[in-house]
Structures are given as structure tokens and as C-alpha cells.
């Protein structure tokens, strides 16, 4: 298992070096273009947005629509029936500490069916329903909780802090493959999305799965679904953000090292760019997003606006110092700038230091928080410990 994670890491690193050689990749801060971001508080019609009701009724829906049309495609919520079936195929790896449930979520629409697996651990002796943290997983399969081993999904630590935690694997709804991505929920339930250039793609499918997990949480009396967090790392961190934007049932949204098309500002063109990501992973975003390759300045949105979609709920970004491909500074800036939503619309002031380069401690506060740790692109126990501090503060 550790071995396969190691090889995945090597693969990602070598793929990135090939891409760096192939494209003119900028990782020099002095070459970042001056930032001219679209204004989140001016509507399409030119109206200046100053109140919660203008934000929630005019501008927020407008922005969701733009992200849907131009970047991610929708996460469709219509289906005819959903059923939850508890199966017991694997042994509980945390016997005595946690309750372990394997749940098959079966959804049908227009006579077609799709089924996905959710793995759930709950604190064994909790006197009340537990808050839950969902990890969107694109790495090793998680049937028996074994991705716990390296800190990527540290179930034992999460349980000991009183949270329930669940995970599903992206492959159960959409293979992470440019040729085969539709061979899952898209072909099965939403085939009309495929020919649509603004349609649902991989992140829409993974987000759909996260929403079905939430449907389950709302039905399980051992879970306090009002206190639900969605976490994703990297490509799954992009998914977590888009899901959190669309589905307001998540009270906390956490995106770890999600970089281009996730937390990082596209207009900085630092590390991975819109062109690079769309060439390497054409199945992640919808076709319209490809129009912005080398034309980031004409995007009607940028990722600070995606961070804003979480308000008034809570949002947390995290970076790793050596993960320059994901542009840590661009991740920080999009959160810092996007967090104006709390201060300026919801009258809940948040503050982020200006000096990113010397940031040492996590920015731990209500509504929006951040940390950068030493080291490489990965999701580690250190990251999780900060996440859980943030969740506790925000629930
Ligand atoms: C990289 C990709 C990034 C990031 C990463 C990952 O190869 O360029 O956008 O998503 O994979 O998911 O680990």
C-alpha cells in the first residue's frame, strides 16, 4: 500500500517534470503578471452588490452559473430514487474504537441505475450524533480503511477527536481517465451531459457522489449532518470546492493543495496553468474551460470567487511550501481576497496577514482559515490536525 502511494507520488512528480519541459512554466514570482481580478461585487448588469440579499439573490447565483458554464459543468441533483444498503464485506479495522459501515448507495433515474460505495467510521461510544468529515478519495481504494496508513486518511486520529469520517473512491462514479471518465454515473444516469460543451465531467461526477454521501448522512441517526465537512486533496480538493459551492449542506469546506482549477488564482499563471491542466486532464473540466488556455484574462471569474461561494459557511485552504506546481501563494491570495465576503457582506470580519512569505503559524479563525506546511505535495496527519482545529472552532 505504501509502495503504491510512493509510485503514485513518483508518477505525479515525473509527469509534472515532463509537463514543465513541454510548456513554458513560470515558477518565478517576479514574472507573475500584475493581478487584475474580476470584481465579485459588481453584477453582470453593473449593479454594485452591498447587501446579503443582493449577494444571495443576484450575484451568488450569477457566479455559480458562470462556474458551471465556463469551468466545471453542473452537479445534477435530479434522480428518481435513492436507496442505502448496509453491506458487510470487510472486517472492521478499528474494532473496539469505531463502528465501521460499508454502504452501497443505489440511485436510479429514468429507468437506469448507478451504485456507489461509501465507507464510514463512527466513534464507538458517542452519546450524541457525531459531526462527520467526508474525504473525497482518488488514490488507493478505501474499502477497508487502509488508506489510513500514511496519514492521507488518518481514521484513528479523526475518530479519537470525536468525529465520524467517511470516504468514497472517485472510480466508483467516474474513472480518472480521459477515455473512460464517462463510464460510470455520467453514461448511466446523465448521458445528456456528454455532448454538452458546458456539461458534467469528472469533477461533476465526483461531486455528485459527495452529495449522495451527504444524502446518506442526513438519514443516519448516528450522524449530525448539520455539522458536515468535505475534504479533498489536489484533484479531489478541486472537487471539494466545487461541491461545497453547489451544495450548501456542507458547513465546512476544506481544499488541500488543490492548485490550478481549485484554490489557486488562474490569472497568476504560476506553476500549472489552464492550458496545461486541460491538455493533461481534458476530462476534469467541461469543454468551455479549454477556451481560456493562454487566455486567463478573459475568464469571467477567478478562483477567489469560488472561495466566496462557501460564505456564510466556513472555508479552509492549505498548501505545502515545496508544492510550487500548485502555486501556494495563489492559493493563499484567492482565500485572502475571497474572504472579503465575510467582512464586507456578512459583517463577520476575518483577517489574513499581508506577508505570505513569512507566514509560519496557521491562520486559525472563524469562517476562513489557512495553513502552509513544510514539504511536498501530499495530504498528511499534520494537515488533518489543523483541519480538525479549524472545524472545532467553526462548529
Ligand atoms: C497533478 C495535476 C494537479 C493536481 C495533482 C494531483 O498532476 O497537475 O492539478 O491535481 O495532479 O491530483 O495530485
CSV table of N, CA, C and O and ligand atoms in Angstrom, one decimal, residues 11-13 15-16 19 138-139 176 203 233-236 238 257-261 272 276-277 280-281 284 325-326 377, ligand 1:
chain,number,residue,atom,x,y,z
A,11,UNK,N,5.0,9.1,-9.9
A,11,UNK,CA,4.3,9.3,-11.2
A,11,UNK,C,3.9,10.8,-11.4
A,11,UNK,O,4.1,11.4,-12.4
A,12,UNK,N,3.3,11.3,-10.3
A,12,UNK,CA,2.8,12.7,-10.4
A,12,UNK,C,4.0,13.6,-10.6
A,12,UNK,O,4.0,14.5,-11.4
A,13,UNK,N,5.1,13.4,-9.8
A,13,UNK,CA,6.3,14.2,-9.9
A,13,UNK,C,6.9,14.2,-11.3
A,13,UNK,O,7.2,15.2,-11.9
A,15,UNK,N,5.4,13.2,-14.1
A,15,UNK,CA,4.5,13.8,-15.1
A,15,UNK,C,4.7,15.3,-15.1
A,15,UNK,O,4.8,16.0,-16.1
A,16,UNK,N,4.8,15.9,-13.9
A,16,UNK,CA,4.9,17.3,-13.8
A,16,UNK,C,6.2,17.8,-14.4
A,16,UNK,O,6.3,18.8,-15.0
A,19,UNK,N,5.8,17.8,-18.1
A,19,UNK,CA,4.9,19.0,-18.5
A,19,UNK,C,5.7,20.3,-18.4
A,19,UNK,O,5.6,21.1,-19.3
A,138,UNK,N,-9.2,9.9,-4.4
A,138,UNK,CA,-8.8,9.5,-5.8
A,138,UNK,C,-7.6,8.6,-5.8
A,138,UNK,O,-7.1,8.3,-6.8
A,139,UNK,N,-7.1,8.3,-4.6
A,139,UNK,CA,-5.9,7.5,-4.5
A,139,UNK,C,-6.2,6.0,-4.3
A,139,UNK,O,-7.1,5.5,-5.0
A,176,UNK,N,-10.8,8.1,-13.5
A,176,UNK,CA,-10.0,9.2,-13.7
A,176,UNK,C,-9.1,9.0,-14.9
A,176,UNK,O,-7.9,8.8,-14.9
A,203,UNK,N,-15.1,16.0,-12.3
A,203,UNK,CA,-15.4,16.7,-11.0
A,203,UNK,C,-16.8,16.8,-10.7
A,203,UNK,O,-17.2,16.7,-9.5
A,233,UNK,N,-8.0,16.5,-1.4
A,233,UNK,CA,-6.6,16.9,-1.7
A,233,UNK,C,-6.4,16.9,-3.2
A,233,UNK,O,-6.8,16.0,-3.9
A,234,UNK,N,-5.8,18.0,-3.6
A,234,UNK,CA,-5.3,18.1,-5.0
A,234,UNK,C,-6.5,18.0,-6.0
A,234,UNK,O,-7.5,18.8,-5.9
A,235,UNK,N,-6.6,17.0,-6.9
A,235,UNK,CA,-7.7,17.0,-7.8
A,235,UNK,C,-9.0,16.8,-7.0
A,235,UNK,O,-10.1,17.3,-7.4
A,236,UNK,N,-8.9,16.1,-5.9
A,236,UNK,CA,-10.1,15.9,-5.1
A,236,UNK,C,-10.4,17.2,-4.3
A,236,UNK,O,-11.6,17.4,-3.9
A,238,UNK,N,-10.1,20.2,-5.7
A,238,UNK,CA,-10.8,20.9,-6.6
A,238,UNK,C,-12.3,20.5,-6.6
A,238,UNK,O,-13.2,21.3,-6.6
A,257,UNK,N,-4.1,21.8,-1.1
A,257,UNK,CA,-3.1,21.8,-2.2
A,257,UNK,C,-3.8,21.6,-3.6
A,257,UNK,O,-3.4,20.8,-4.4
A,258,UNK,N,-4.9,22.3,-3.8
A,258,UNK,CA,-5.7,22.0,-5.0
A,258,UNK,C,-5.3,22.8,-6.2
A,258,UNK,O,-5.7,22.4,-7.3
A,259,UNK,N,-4.5,23.8,-6.0
A,259,UNK,CA,-3.8,24.4,-7.2
A,259,UNK,C,-4.7,24.9,-8.3
A,259,UNK,O,-5.9,25.3,-8.1
A,260,UNK,N,-4.3,24.7,-9.5
A,260,UNK,CA,-4.9,25.2,-10.7
A,260,UNK,C,-6.3,24.6,-10.9
A,260,UNK,O,-6.5,23.4,-10.7
A,261,UNK,N,-7.3,25.4,-11.1
A,261,UNK,CA,-8.7,25.0,-11.2
A,261,UNK,C,-9.3,24.6,-9.9
A,261,UNK,O,-10.4,24.1,-9.8
A,272,UNK,N,1.2,25.2,-12.6
A,272,UNK,CA,0.3,24.7,-13.6
A,272,UNK,C,-0.7,25.8,-14.1
A,272,UNK,O,-1.2,26.5,-13.3
A,276,UNK,N,-2.2,23.9,-19.5
A,276,UNK,CA,-1.5,22.7,-19.1
A,276,UNK,C,-2.5,21.7,-18.5
A,276,UNK,O,-2.5,20.5,-18.9
A,277,UNK,N,-3.3,22.1,-17.6
A,277,UNK,CA,-4.3,21.2,-16.9
A,277,UNK,C,-5.3,20.6,-17.9
A,277,UNK,O,-5.6,19.5,-17.9
A,280,UNK,N,-3.5,18.0,-20.1
A,280,UNK,CA,-3.1,16.8,-19.4
A,280,UNK,C,-4.4,16.0,-18.9
A,280,UNK,O,-4.4,14.8,-18.9
A,281,UNK,N,-5.4,16.8,-18.5
A,281,UNK,CA,-6.6,16.1,-17.9
A,281,UNK,C,-7.9,16.7,-18.5
A,281,UNK,O,-8.6,17.4,-17.9
A,284,UNK,N,-11.4,16.5,-16.7
A,284,UNK,CA,-11.8,17.0,-15.4
A,284,UNK,C,-12.8,18.1,-15.5
A,284,UNK,O,-13.8,18.2,-14.7
A,325,UNK,N,4.1,23.7,-8.1
A,325,UNK,CA,3.2,23.4,-9.2
A,325,UNK,C,1.8,23.9,-8.9
A,325,UNK,O,1.0,24.3,-9.8
A,326,UNK,N,1.4,23.9,-7.6
A,326,UNK,CA,0.0,24.3,-7.2
A,326,UNK,C,-0.1,25.7,-6.8
A,326,UNK,O,-1.2,26.2,-6.5
A,377,UNK,N,3.9,18.1,-2.0
A,377,UNK,CA,2.5,17.8,-2.3
A,377,UNK,C,2.0,16.5,-1.7
A,377,UNK,O,2.5,15.4,-2.1
B,1,LIG,C1,-1.2,16.9,-10.9
B,1,LIG,C2,-2.1,17.9,-11.5
B,1,LIG,C3,-2.6,18.8,-10.4
B,1,LIG,C4,-3.1,18.0,-9.2
B,1,LIG,C5,-2.3,16.7,-9.0
B,1,LIG,C6,-3.0,15.7,-8.0
B,1,LIG,O1,-0.6,16.1,-11.8
B,1,LIG,O2,-1.3,18.6,-12.4
B,1,LIG,O3,-3.6,19.6,-10.9
B,1,LIG,O4,-4.4,17.8,-9.2
B,1,LIG,O5,-2.0,16.1,-10.1
B,1,LIG,O6,-4.2,15.5,-8.1
B,1,LIG,O7,-2.2,15.1,-7.3
